[in-house]
PDB file of N, CA and C in Angstrom:
ATOM      1  N   UNK D   1       0.660  -1.290   0.249  1.00 76.00           N
ATOM      2  CA  UNK D   1      -0.237  -0.038   0.019  1.00 76.00           C
ATOM      3  C   UNK D   1       0.921   1.551   0.431  1.00 76.00           C
ATOM      4  N   UNK D   2       0.471   1.871  -1.064  1.00 88.00           N
ATOM      5  CA  UNK D   2       1.222   2.975  -1.285  1.00 88.00           C
ATOM      6  C   UNK D   2       0.539   4.495  -0.599  1.00 88.00           C
ATOM      7  N   UNK D   3       0.712   5.822   0.205  1.00 90.00           N
ATOM      8  CA  UNK D   3       0.655   7.306   0.004  1.00 90.00           C
ATOM      9  C   UNK D   3       0.340   7.791  -0.394  1.00 90.00           C
ATOM     10  N   UNK D   4       0.277   8.395  -1.441  1.00 90.00           N
ATOM     11  CA  UNK D   4      -0.038   9.638  -2.542  1.00 90.00           C
ATOM     12  C   UNK D   4      -0.299  11.115  -1.881  1.00 90.00           C
ATOM     13  N   UNK D   5       0.217  12.046  -2.315  1.00 89.00           N
ATOM     14  CA  UNK D   5      -0.241  13.067  -1.793  1.00 89.00           C
ATOM     15  C   UNK D   5      -0.710  14.229  -2.897  1.00 89.00           C
ATOM     16  N   UNK D   6      -1.527  14.382  -3.723  1.00 88.00           N
ATOM     17  CA  UNK D   6      -1.490  14.370  -5.103  1.00 88.00           C
ATOM     18  C   UNK D   6      -2.631  14.992  -5.519  1.00 88.00           C
ATOM     19  N   UNK D   7      -3.205  15.563  -6.217  1.00 85.00           N
ATOM     20  CA  UNK D   7      -4.052  15.783  -7.197  1.00 85.00           C
ATOM     21  C   UNK D   7      -5.154  14.642  -7.229  1.00 85.00           C
ATOM     22  N   UNK D   8      -6.350  13.871  -7.254  1.00 80.00           N
ATOM     23  CA  UNK D   8      -6.709  13.091  -7.204  1.00 80.00           C
ATOM     24  C   UNK D   8      -7.263  12.732  -8.752  1.00 80.00           C
ATOM     25  N   UNK D   9      -7.777  12.064  -9.081  1.00 81.00           N
ATOM     26  CA  UNK D   9      -7.262  11.388 -10.678  1.00 81.00           C
ATOM     27  C   UNK D   9      -9.061  10.654 -11.243  1.00 81.00           C
ATOM     28  N   UNK D  10      -9.182  11.581 -11.765  1.00 81.00           N
ATOM     29  CA  UNK D  10     -10.852   9.949 -12.259  1.00 81.00           C
ATOM     30  C   UNK D  10     -11.193   9.640 -13.490  1.00 81.00           C
ATOM     31  N   UNK D  11     -11.141   7.911 -14.111  1.00 83.00           N
ATOM     32  CA  UNK D  11     -11.535   7.935 -15.329  1.00 83.00           C
ATOM     33  C   UNK D  11     -12.901   8.943 -15.908  1.00 83.00           C
ATOM     34  N   UNK D  12     -12.245   8.769 -17.306  1.00 87.00           N
ATOM     35  CA  UNK D  12     -13.661   9.714 -18.143  1.00 87.00           C
ATOM     36  C   UNK D  12     -14.229   8.881 -19.002  1.00 87.00           C
ATOM     37  N   UNK D  13     -15.667   9.241 -19.863  1.00 90.00           N
ATOM     38  CA  UNK D  13     -16.007   8.817 -20.367  1.00 90.00           C
ATOM     39  C   UNK D  13     -15.084   7.637 -21.816  1.00 90.00           C
ATOM     40  N   UNK D  14     -14.148   8.549 -22.436  1.00 92.00           N
ATOM     41  CA  UNK D  14     -12.918   7.744 -23.312  1.00 92.00           C
ATOM     42  C   UNK D  14     -12.064   6.968 -22.765  1.00 92.00           C
ATOM     43  N   UNK D  15     -11.764   7.125 -21.217  1.00 86.00           N
ATOM     44  CA  UNK D  15     -11.271   5.813 -19.848  1.00 86.00           C
ATOM     45  C   UNK D  15      -9.217   6.876 -19.487  1.00 86.00           C
ATOM     46  N   UNK D  16     -10.064   7.548 -20.007  1.00 85.00           N
ATOM     47  CA  UNK D  16      -9.104   8.366 -19.784  1.00 85.00           C
ATOM     48  C   UNK D  16      -9.153   9.160 -17.967  1.00 85.00           C
ATOM     49  N   UNK D  17      -7.466   8.992 -17.012  1.00 81.00           N
ATOM     50  CA  UNK D  17      -7.101   9.844 -16.162  1.00 81.00           C
ATOM     51  C   UNK D  17      -7.175  11.242 -16.192  1.00 81.00           C
ATOM     52  N   UNK D  18      -7.659  11.309 -15.297  1.00 83.00           N
ATOM     53  CA  UNK D  18      -7.820  13.189 -15.850  1.00 83.00           C
ATOM     54  C   UNK D  18      -8.156  13.731 -14.166  1.00 83.00           C
ATOM     55  N   UNK D  19      -7.429  14.695 -13.353  1.00 82.00           N
ATOM     56  CA  UNK D  19      -7.589  15.822 -12.811  1.00 82.00           C
ATOM     57  C   UNK D  19      -9.000  16.167 -12.458  1.00 82.00           C
ATOM     58  N   UNK D  20      -9.335  14.871 -11.005  1.00 72.00           N
ATOM     59  CA  UNK D  20     -10.592  15.904 -10.451  1.00 72.00           C
ATOM     60  C   UNK D  20     -10.544  17.658 -10.110  1.00 72.00           C
ATOM     61  N   UNK D  21      -9.381  17.138  -9.627  1.00 73.00           N
ATOM     62  CA  UNK D  21      -9.098  18.923  -8.639  1.00 73.00           C
ATOM     63  C   UNK D  21      -7.719  19.429  -8.438  1.00 73.00           C
ATOM     64  N   UNK D  22      -7.040  20.841  -8.513  1.00 76.00           N
ATOM     65  CA  UNK D  22      -6.380  21.413  -7.985  1.00 76.00           C
ATOM     66  C   UNK D  22      -5.706  21.104  -7.264  1.00 76.00           C
ATOM     67  N   UNK D  23      -6.024  20.724  -5.856  1.00 84.00           N
ATOM     68  CA  UNK D  23      -6.543  20.840  -4.747  1.00 84.00           C
ATOM     69  C   UNK D  23      -4.985  19.795  -4.018  1.00 84.00           C
ATOM     70  N   UNK D  24      -4.608  19.080  -3.482  1.00 86.00           N
ATOM     71  CA  UNK D  24      -3.812  18.098  -3.530  1.00 86.00           C
ATOM     72  C   UNK D  24      -4.687  17.246  -2.076  1.00 86.00           C
ATOM     73  N   UNK D  25      -4.556  16.201  -1.916  1.00 86.00           N
ATOM     74  CA  UNK D  25      -5.468  15.064  -0.786  1.00 86.00           C
ATOM     75  C   UNK D  25      -4.193  13.825  -1.091  1.00 86.00           C
ATOM     76  N   UNK D  26      -4.715  13.642  -0.035  1.00 88.00           N
ATOM     77  CA  UNK D  26      -3.877  12.906   1.132  1.00 88.00           C
ATOM     78  C   UNK D  26      -4.715  11.267   0.479  1.00 88.00           C
ATOM     79  N   UNK D  27      -4.237  10.625  -0.296  1.00 89.00           N
ATOM     80  CA  UNK D  27      -4.919   9.190  -0.079  1.00 89.00           C
ATOM     81  C   UNK D  27      -3.757   7.839   0.462  1.00 89.00           C
ATOM     82  N   UNK D  28      -4.485   6.673   0.343  1.00 90.00           N
ATOM     83  CA  UNK D  28      -3.874   5.382   0.450  1.00 90.00           C
ATOM     84  C   UNK D  28      -4.703   4.732  -0.604  1.00 90.00           C
ATOM     85  N   UNK D  29      -3.028   4.079  -1.983  1.00 88.00           N
ATOM     86  CA  UNK D  29      -3.783   3.702  -3.699  1.00 88.00           C
ATOM     87  C   UNK D  29      -2.472   2.125  -2.707  1.00 88.00           C
ATOM     88  N   UNK D  30      -2.796   1.131  -3.972  1.00 86.00           N
ATOM     89  CA  UNK D  30      -1.906   0.167  -4.613  1.00 86.00           C
ATOM     90  C   UNK D  30      -1.276   0.428  -5.616  1.00 86.00           C
ATOM     91  N   UNK D  31      -1.079   1.317  -6.575  1.00 82.00           N
ATOM     92  CA  UNK D  31      -0.991   1.997  -7.146  1.00 82.00           C
ATOM     93  C   UNK D  31      -0.517   1.834  -8.868  1.00 82.00           C
ATOM     94  N   UNK D  32      -1.388   0.668  -8.566  1.00 83.00           N
ATOM     95  CA  UNK D  32      -2.263  -0.063  -9.827  1.00 83.00           C
ATOM     96  C   UNK D  32      -3.046   1.097 -10.457  1.00 83.00           C
ATOM     97  N   UNK D  33      -3.366   1.545 -10.561  1.00 78.00           N
ATOM     98  CA  UNK D  33      -4.521   2.500 -11.243  1.00 78.00           C
ATOM     99  C   UNK D  33      -4.207   4.657 -11.370  1.00 78.00           C
ATOM    100  N   UNK D  34      -3.605   4.366 -10.466  1.00 79.00           N
ATOM    101  CA  UNK D  34      -3.327   6.341 -10.489  1.00 79.00           C
ATOM    102  C   UNK D  34      -1.658   6.660 -10.323  1.00 79.00           C
ATOM    103  N   UNK D  35      -1.561   7.481 -11.387  1.00 79.00           N
ATOM    104  CA  UNK D  35       0.166   7.679 -12.105  1.00 79.00           C
ATOM    105  C   UNK D  35       0.065   8.672 -10.568  1.00 79.00           C
ATOM    106  N   UNK D  36       1.717   8.149 -10.202  1.00 84.00           N
ATOM    107  CA  UNK D  36       2.097   9.254  -9.865  1.00 84.00           C
ATOM    108  C   UNK D  36       2.851  10.402  -9.879  1.00 84.00           C
ATOM    109  N   UNK D  37       1.980  11.382  -9.210  1.00 81.00           N
ATOM    110  CA  UNK D  37       2.083  12.553 -10.000  1.00 81.00           C
ATOM    111  C   UNK D  37       2.774  13.693  -9.085  1.00 81.00           C
ATOM    112  N   UNK D  38       2.354  13.166  -7.357  1.00 82.00           N
ATOM    113  CA  UNK D  38       3.266  14.106  -6.458  1.00 82.00           C
ATOM    114  C   UNK D  38       4.355  13.772  -5.542  1.00 82.00           C
ATOM    115  N   UNK D  39       4.150  13.601  -4.411  1.00 85.00           N
ATOM    116  CA  UNK D  39       4.703  12.397  -3.757  1.00 85.00           C
ATOM    117  C   UNK D  39       4.112  10.953  -2.841  1.00 85.00           C
ATOM    118  N   UNK D  40       4.965   9.659  -2.759  1.00 87.00           N
ATOM    119  CA  UNK D  40       4.685   8.887  -2.103  1.00 87.00           C
ATOM    120  C   UNK D  40       4.641   8.700  -0.796  1.00 87.00           C
ATOM    121  N   UNK D  41       4.916   7.854  -0.323  1.00 89.00           N
ATOM    122  CA  UNK D  41       5.960   7.431   0.786  1.00 89.00           C
ATOM    123  C   UNK D  41       5.053   6.282   1.331  1.00 89.00           C
ATOM    124  N   UNK D  42       5.904   5.279   1.466  1.00 87.00           N
ATOM    125  CA  UNK D  42       5.406   4.389   1.649  1.00 87.00           C
ATOM    126  C   UNK D  42       6.105   3.516   3.006  1.00 87.00           C
ATOM    127  N   UNK D  43       6.194   2.182   3.156  1.00 87.00           N
ATOM    128  CA  UNK D  43       6.707   1.302   4.599  1.00 87.00           C
ATOM    129  C   UNK D  43       5.604   0.119   4.299  1.00 87.00           C
ATOM    130  N   UNK D  44       7.527  -0.787   4.821  1.00 85.00           N
ATOM    131  CA  UNK D  44       7.884  -1.616   4.035  1.00 85.00           C
ATOM    132  C   UNK D  44       8.451  -3.106   5.376  1.00 85.00           C
ATOM    133  N   UNK D  45       7.636  -3.324   5.683  1.00 86.00           N
ATOM    134  CA  UNK D  45       7.604  -4.788   6.515  1.00 86.00           C
ATOM    135  C   UNK D  45       9.352  -5.805   6.858  1.00 86.00           C
ATOM    136  N   UNK D  46       9.668  -4.883   7.342  1.00 84.00           N
ATOM    137  CA  UNK D  46      10.927  -6.098   7.241  1.00 84.00           C
ATOM    138  C   UNK D  46      11.269  -7.198   7.822  1.00 84.00           C
ATOM    139  N   UNK D  47      10.302  -7.339   9.385  1.00 84.00           N
ATOM    140  CA  UNK D  47      10.597  -8.511   9.879  1.00 84.00           C
ATOM    141  C   UNK D  47       9.105  -9.361   9.642  1.00 84.00           C
ATOM    142  N   UNK D  48       9.845 -10.348   8.992  1.00 82.00           N
ATOM    143  CA  UNK D  48       8.835 -11.186   9.609  1.00 82.00           C
ATOM    144  C   UNK D  48       7.852 -11.927  10.273  1.00 82.00           C
ATOM    145  N   UNK D  49       8.335 -11.792  10.849  1.00 86.00           N
ATOM    146  CA  UNK D  49       7.816 -11.831  12.601  1.00 86.00           C
ATOM    147  C   UNK D  49       6.576 -11.172  13.050  1.00 86.00           C
ATOM    148  N   UNK D  50       6.990 -10.167  12.440  1.00 87.00           N
ATOM    149  CA  UNK D  50       5.816  -8.829  12.697  1.00 87.00           C
ATOM    150  C   UNK D  50       6.371  -7.880  13.350  1.00 87.00           C
ATOM    151  N   UNK D  51       5.069  -6.477  13.177  1.00 90.00           N
ATOM    152  CA  UNK D  51       5.455  -5.511  13.434  1.00 90.00           C
ATOM    153  C   UNK D  51       6.254  -5.410  15.667  1.00 90.00           C
ATOM    154  N   UNK D  52       6.391  -4.816  16.185  1.00 89.00           N
ATOM    155  CA  UNK D  52       6.693  -4.561  17.348  1.00 89.00           C
ATOM    156  C   UNK D  52       6.905  -3.221  17.272  1.00 89.00           C
ATOM    157  N   UNK D  53       5.618  -2.913  18.714  1.00 89.00           N
ATOM    158  CA  UNK D  53       5.734  -0.395  18.663  1.00 89.00           C
ATOM    159  C   UNK D  53       7.074  -0.743  19.044  1.00 89.00           C
ATOM    160  N   UNK D  54       7.281  -0.836  19.651  1.00 89.00           N
ATOM    161  CA  UNK D  54       9.210  -0.709  20.674  1.00 89.00           C
ATOM    162  C   UNK D  54      10.104  -1.125  19.467  1.00 89.00           C
ATOM    163  N   UNK D  55       9.484  -2.024  18.293  1.00 89.00           N
ATOM    164  CA  UNK D  55      11.195  -1.475  17.443  1.00 89.00           C
ATOM    165  C   UNK D  55      10.640  -1.430  16.623  1.00 89.00           C
ATOM    166  N   UNK D  56       9.506  -0.078  16.507  1.00 88.00           N
ATOM    167  CA  UNK D  56       8.986  -0.127  14.488  1.00 88.00           C
ATOM    168  C   UNK D  56      10.195   0.309  14.056  1.00 88.00           C
ATOM    169  N   UNK D  57      10.747   1.068  14.273  1.00 86.00           N
ATOM    170  CA  UNK D  57      12.524   1.928  13.541  1.00 86.00           C
ATOM    171  C   UNK D  57      13.314   0.803  12.547  1.00 86.00           C
ATOM    172  N   UNK D  58      13.555  -0.755  12.976  1.00 86.00           N
ATOM    173  CA  UNK D  58      14.166  -2.322  12.608  1.00 86.00           C
ATOM    174  C   UNK D  58      12.734  -2.731  12.666  1.00 86.00           C
ATOM    175  N   UNK D  59      11.874  -2.864  12.745  1.00 89.00           N
ATOM    176  CA  UNK D  59      10.480  -3.651  12.047  1.00 89.00           C
ATOM    177  C   UNK D  59      10.473  -3.018  10.721  1.00 89.00           C
ATOM    178  N   UNK D  60      10.381  -1.305  10.618  1.00 89.00           N
ATOM    179  CA  UNK D  60       9.037  -1.369   9.534  1.00 89.00           C
ATOM    180  C   UNK D  60      10.140  -0.887   8.622  1.00 89.00           C
ATOM    181  N   UNK D  61      10.605  -0.289   7.179  1.00 86.00           N
ATOM    182  CA  UNK D  61      11.528   0.486   6.836  1.00 86.00           C
ATOM    183  C   UNK D  61      10.207   1.095   6.197  1.00 86.00           C
ATOM    184  N   UNK D  62      10.748   2.668   5.626  1.00 87.00           N
ATOM    185  CA  UNK D  62       9.670   4.226   5.498  1.00 87.00           C
ATOM    186  C   UNK D  62      10.578   4.031   3.998  1.00 87.00           C
ATOM    187  N   UNK D  63       9.873   5.219   3.054  1.00 86.00           N
ATOM    188  CA  UNK D  63      10.497   5.606   2.346  1.00 86.00           C
ATOM    189  C   UNK D  63       9.717   6.656   1.707  1.00 86.00           C
ATOM    190  N   UNK D  64      10.631   7.842   0.233  1.00 86.00           N
ATOM    191  CA  UNK D  64       9.266   8.587  -0.169  1.00 86.00           C
ATOM    192  C   UNK D  64      10.055   8.332  -2.183  1.00 86.00           C
ATOM    193  N   UNK D  65       8.610   8.648  -2.177  1.00 85.00           N
ATOM    194  CA  UNK D  65       8.989   8.999  -3.958  1.00 85.00           C
ATOM    195  C   UNK D  65       8.540   9.625  -4.080  1.00 85.00           C
ATOM    196  N   UNK D  66       9.633  10.957  -5.053  1.00 82.00           N
ATOM    197  CA  UNK D  66       9.238  11.764  -5.835  1.00 82.00           C
ATOM    198  C   UNK D  66       7.548  11.491  -8.008  1.00 82.00           C
ATOM    199  N   UNK D  67       7.697  11.702  -8.107  1.00 77.00           N
ATOM    200  CA  UNK D  67       7.410  11.774  -9.285  1.00 77.00           C
ATOM    201  C   UNK D  67       7.946  11.391 -10.101  1.00 77.00           C
ATOM    202  N   UNK D  68       9.421  11.136 -10.404  1.00 82.00           N
ATOM    203  CA  UNK D  68      10.473  11.134 -11.030  1.00 82.00           C
ATOM    204  C   UNK D  68      10.757   9.870 -10.021  1.00 82.00           C
ATOM    205  N   UNK D  69      10.443   8.110 -10.477  1.00 81.00           N
ATOM    206  CA  UNK D  69      10.594   6.971  -9.892  1.00 81.00           C
ATOM    207  C   UNK D  69      11.898   7.157 -10.304  1.00 81.00           C
ATOM    208  N   UNK D  70      12.298   6.617 -11.103  1.00 86.00           N
ATOM    209  CA  UNK D  70      13.371   6.309 -11.486  1.00 86.00           C
ATOM    210  C   UNK D  70      14.806   6.544 -10.993  1.00 86.00           C
ATOM    211  N   UNK D  71      14.105   7.723 -11.425  1.00 87.00           N
ATOM    212  CA  UNK D  71      15.545   9.482 -10.154  1.00 87.00           C
ATOM    213  C   UNK D  71      15.353   8.789  -8.938  1.00 87.00           C
ATOM    214  N   UNK D  72      14.125   9.147  -8.548  1.00 82.00           N
ATOM    215  CA  UNK D  72      14.198   8.466  -6.698  1.00 82.00           C
ATOM    216  C   UNK D  72      14.895   7.073  -6.252  1.00 82.00           C
ATOM    217  N   UNK D  73      14.241   6.290  -6.966  1.00 85.00           N
ATOM    218  CA  UNK D  73      15.092   3.914  -7.049  1.00 85.00           C
ATOM    219  C   UNK D  73      16.832   4.427  -7.027  1.00 85.00           C
ATOM    220  N   UNK D  74      17.503   4.777  -8.570  1.00 89.00           N
ATOM    221  CA  UNK D  74      18.803   5.274  -8.220  1.00 89.00           C
ATOM    222  C   UNK D  74      19.259   5.862  -7.795  1.00 89.00           C
ATOM    223  N   UNK D  75      18.682   7.306  -7.074  1.00 86.00           N
ATOM    224  CA  UNK D  75      19.007   7.605  -6.117  1.00 86.00           C
ATOM    225  C   UNK D  75      19.610   6.857  -4.665  1.00 86.00           C
ATOM    226  N   UNK D  76      18.125   6.025  -4.156  1.00 84.00           N
ATOM    227  CA  UNK D  76      18.362   5.159  -3.607  1.00 84.00           C
ATOM    228  C   UNK D  76      19.296   3.978  -2.906  1.00 84.00           C
ATOM    229  N   UNK D  77      19.054   3.235  -4.771  1.00 87.00           N
ATOM    230  CA  UNK D  77      20.466   1.715  -4.390  1.00 87.00           C
ATOM    231  C   UNK D  77      21.806   2.549  -4.112  1.00 87.00           C
ATOM    232  N   UNK D  78      22.127   4.346  -5.044  1.00 88.00           N
ATOM    233  CA  UNK D  78      23.119   4.236  -4.824  1.00 88.00           C
ATOM    234  C   UNK D  78      24.126   5.167  -3.983  1.00 88.00           C
ATOM    235  N   UNK D  79      22.851   5.261  -3.719  1.00 86.00           N
ATOM    236  CA  UNK D  79      23.930   6.454  -1.905  1.00 86.00           C
ATOM    237  C   UNK D  79      22.987   5.653  -1.002  1.00 86.00           C
ATOM    238  N   UNK D  80      21.910   5.264  -0.684  1.00 82.00           N
ATOM    239  CA  UNK D  80      21.312   4.395   0.680  1.00 82.00           C
ATOM    240  C   UNK D  80      22.362   2.129   0.297  1.00 82.00           C
ATOM    241  N   UNK D  81      21.275   2.336  -0.826  1.00 86.00           N
ATOM    242  CA  UNK D  81      21.932   0.902  -0.382  1.00 86.00           C
ATOM    243  C   UNK D  81      23.460  -0.191  -0.518  1.00 86.00           C
ATOM    244  N   UNK D  82      23.928   0.615  -1.594  1.00 87.00           N
ATOM    245  CA  UNK D  82      24.729  -0.058  -2.437  1.00 87.00           C
ATOM    246  C   UNK D  82      26.438   0.765  -0.649  1.00 87.00           C
ATOM    247  N   UNK D  83      25.790   1.357   0.067  1.00 86.00           N
ATOM    248  CA  UNK D  83      27.229   1.870   0.147  1.00 86.00           C
ATOM    249  C   UNK D  83      27.150   0.646   1.532  1.00 86.00           C
ATOM    250  N   UNK D  84      26.150   0.738   2.120  1.00 83.00           N
ATOM    251  CA  UNK D  84      26.041  -1.206   3.124  1.00 83.00           C
ATOM    252  C   UNK D  84      26.024  -2.385   2.456  1.00 83.00           C
ATOM    253  N   UNK D  85      25.322  -2.077   1.651  1.00 87.00           N
ATOM    254  CA  UNK D  85      27.007  -3.701   0.107  1.00 87.00           C
ATOM    255  C   UNK D  85      27.593  -3.473   0.374  1.00 87.00           C
ATOM    256  N   UNK D  86      28.754  -2.866   0.551  1.00 86.00           N
ATOM    257  CA  UNK D  86      29.708  -3.198   0.469  1.00 86.00           C
ATOM    258  C   UNK D  86      30.344  -2.737   1.561  1.00 86.00           C
ATOM    259  N   UNK D  87      29.651  -2.360   2.716  1.00 85.00           N
ATOM    260  CA  UNK D  87      29.892  -2.070   3.787  1.00 85.00           C
ATOM    261  C   UNK D  87      29.830  -3.737   4.950  1.00 85.00           C
ATOM    262  N   UNK D  88      29.088  -4.601   4.166  1.00 84.00           N
ATOM    263  CA  UNK D  88      28.277  -6.119   4.952  1.00 84.00           C
ATOM    264  C   UNK D  88      29.632  -7.327   5.088  1.00 84.00           C
ATOM    265  N   UNK D  89      29.280  -7.738   6.273  1.00 84.00           N
ATOM    266  CA  UNK D  89      30.271  -8.531   6.152  1.00 84.00           C
ATOM    267  C   UNK D  89      30.341 -10.688   5.951  1.00 84.00           C
ATOM    268  N   UNK D  90      28.568 -10.843   6.472  1.00 86.00           N
ATOM    269  CA  UNK D  90      28.290 -12.070   6.220  1.00 86.00           C
ATOM    270  C   UNK D  90      26.738 -12.152   4.890  1.00 86.00           C
ATOM    271  N   UNK D  91      27.503 -12.755   4.014  1.00 87.00           N
ATOM    272  CA  UNK D  91      27.216 -13.136   2.430  1.00 87.00           C
ATOM    273  C   UNK D  91      27.199 -14.397   2.132  1.00 87.00           C
ATOM    274  N   UNK D  92      25.825 -14.214   3.564  1.00 89.00           N
ATOM    275  CA  UNK D  92      25.756 -16.367   3.413  1.00 89.00           C
ATOM    276  C   UNK D  92      27.137 -17.137   2.731  1.00 89.00           C
ATOM    277  N   UNK D  93      25.736 -18.139   1.991  1.00 90.00           N
ATOM    278  CA  UNK D  93      27.015 -19.195   1.074  1.00 90.00           C
ATOM    279  C   UNK D  93      27.786 -18.529  -0.043  1.00 90.00           C
ATOM    280  N   UNK D  94      27.843 -17.608  -0.290  1.00 88.00           N
ATOM    281  CA  UNK D  94      27.937 -16.390  -1.374  1.00 88.00           C
ATOM    282  C   UNK D  94      29.955 -16.523  -1.526  1.00 88.00           C
ATOM    283  N   UNK D  95      30.777 -16.713  -2.425  1.00 89.00           N
ATOM    284  CA  UNK D  95      31.866 -16.748  -2.682  1.00 89.00           C
ATOM    285  C   UNK D  95      32.217 -15.469  -2.385  1.00 89.00           C
ATOM    286  N   UNK D  96      33.544 -15.172  -2.231  1.00 88.00           N
ATOM    287  CA  UNK D  96      34.072 -13.741  -2.407  1.00 88.00           C
ATOM    288  C   UNK D  96      33.602 -13.176  -3.844  1.00 88.00           C
ATOM    289  N   UNK D  97      33.654 -14.355  -5.092  1.00 91.00           N
ATOM    290  CA  UNK D  97      34.265 -13.065  -6.559  1.00 91.00           C
ATOM    291  C   UNK D  97      32.721 -13.663  -6.815  1.00 91.00           C
ATOM    292  N   UNK D  98      31.867 -14.042  -5.941  1.00 90.00           N
ATOM    293  CA  UNK D  98      30.308 -13.860  -6.359  1.00 90.00           C
ATOM    294  C   UNK D  98      30.198 -12.740  -5.528  1.00 90.00           C
ATOM    295  N   UNK D  99      30.326 -12.191  -5.127  1.00 89.00           N
ATOM    296  CA  UNK D  99      30.193 -10.619  -3.736  1.00 89.00           C
ATOM    297  C   UNK D  99      30.636  -9.247  -4.651  1.00 89.00           C
ATOM    298  N   UNK D 100      31.960  -9.855  -5.395  1.00 87.00           N
ATOM    299  CA  UNK D 100      33.123  -8.940  -6.394  1.00 87.00           C
ATOM    300  C   UNK D 100      31.943  -8.441  -7.234  1.00 87.00           C
ATOM    301  N   UNK D 101      31.543  -9.317  -8.334  1.00 91.00           N
ATOM    302  CA  UNK D 101      30.792  -9.915  -9.443  1.00 91.00           C
ATOM    303  C   UNK D 101      29.483  -8.915  -8.638  1.00 91.00           C
ATOM    304  N   UNK D 102      28.200  -9.082  -7.945  1.00 88.00           N
ATOM    305  CA  UNK D 102      27.609  -8.304  -7.676  1.00 88.00           C
ATOM    306  C   UNK D 102      27.407  -6.965  -7.136  1.00 88.00           C
ATOM    307  N   UNK D 103      28.272  -6.132  -6.474  1.00 86.00           N
ATOM    308  CA  UNK D 103      28.609  -5.328  -5.779  1.00 86.00           C
ATOM    309  C   UNK D 103      29.324  -4.736  -7.895  1.00 86.00           C
ATOM    310  N   UNK D 104      29.979  -5.458  -8.346  1.00 83.00           N
ATOM    311  CA  UNK D 104      30.391  -4.209  -9.495  1.00 83.00           C
ATOM    312  C   UNK D 104      31.663  -3.731  -9.234  1.00 83.00           C
TER     313      UNK D 104
END
């Protein structure tokens, strides 16, 4: 589930999505029908056992996606995940060569 903050869109008689109003609104969506034209925030449960209110910061990951999702993804991967992966010591059954190949 995603939270969008943007003008809502409705489908017109021709099946096209048109802006309902200029006022920004916060609404919940799956992201399947609505185009991202404003800001989106998301929450992902990273603890398979569930979410504990006392460990919320470690049980839930969150982020923001702007109206340029590919640019946002690139920045997130290069500025957040790549440095973390370079610092990881435990790569499980992966070999050192496999780690180097993955990290490029």
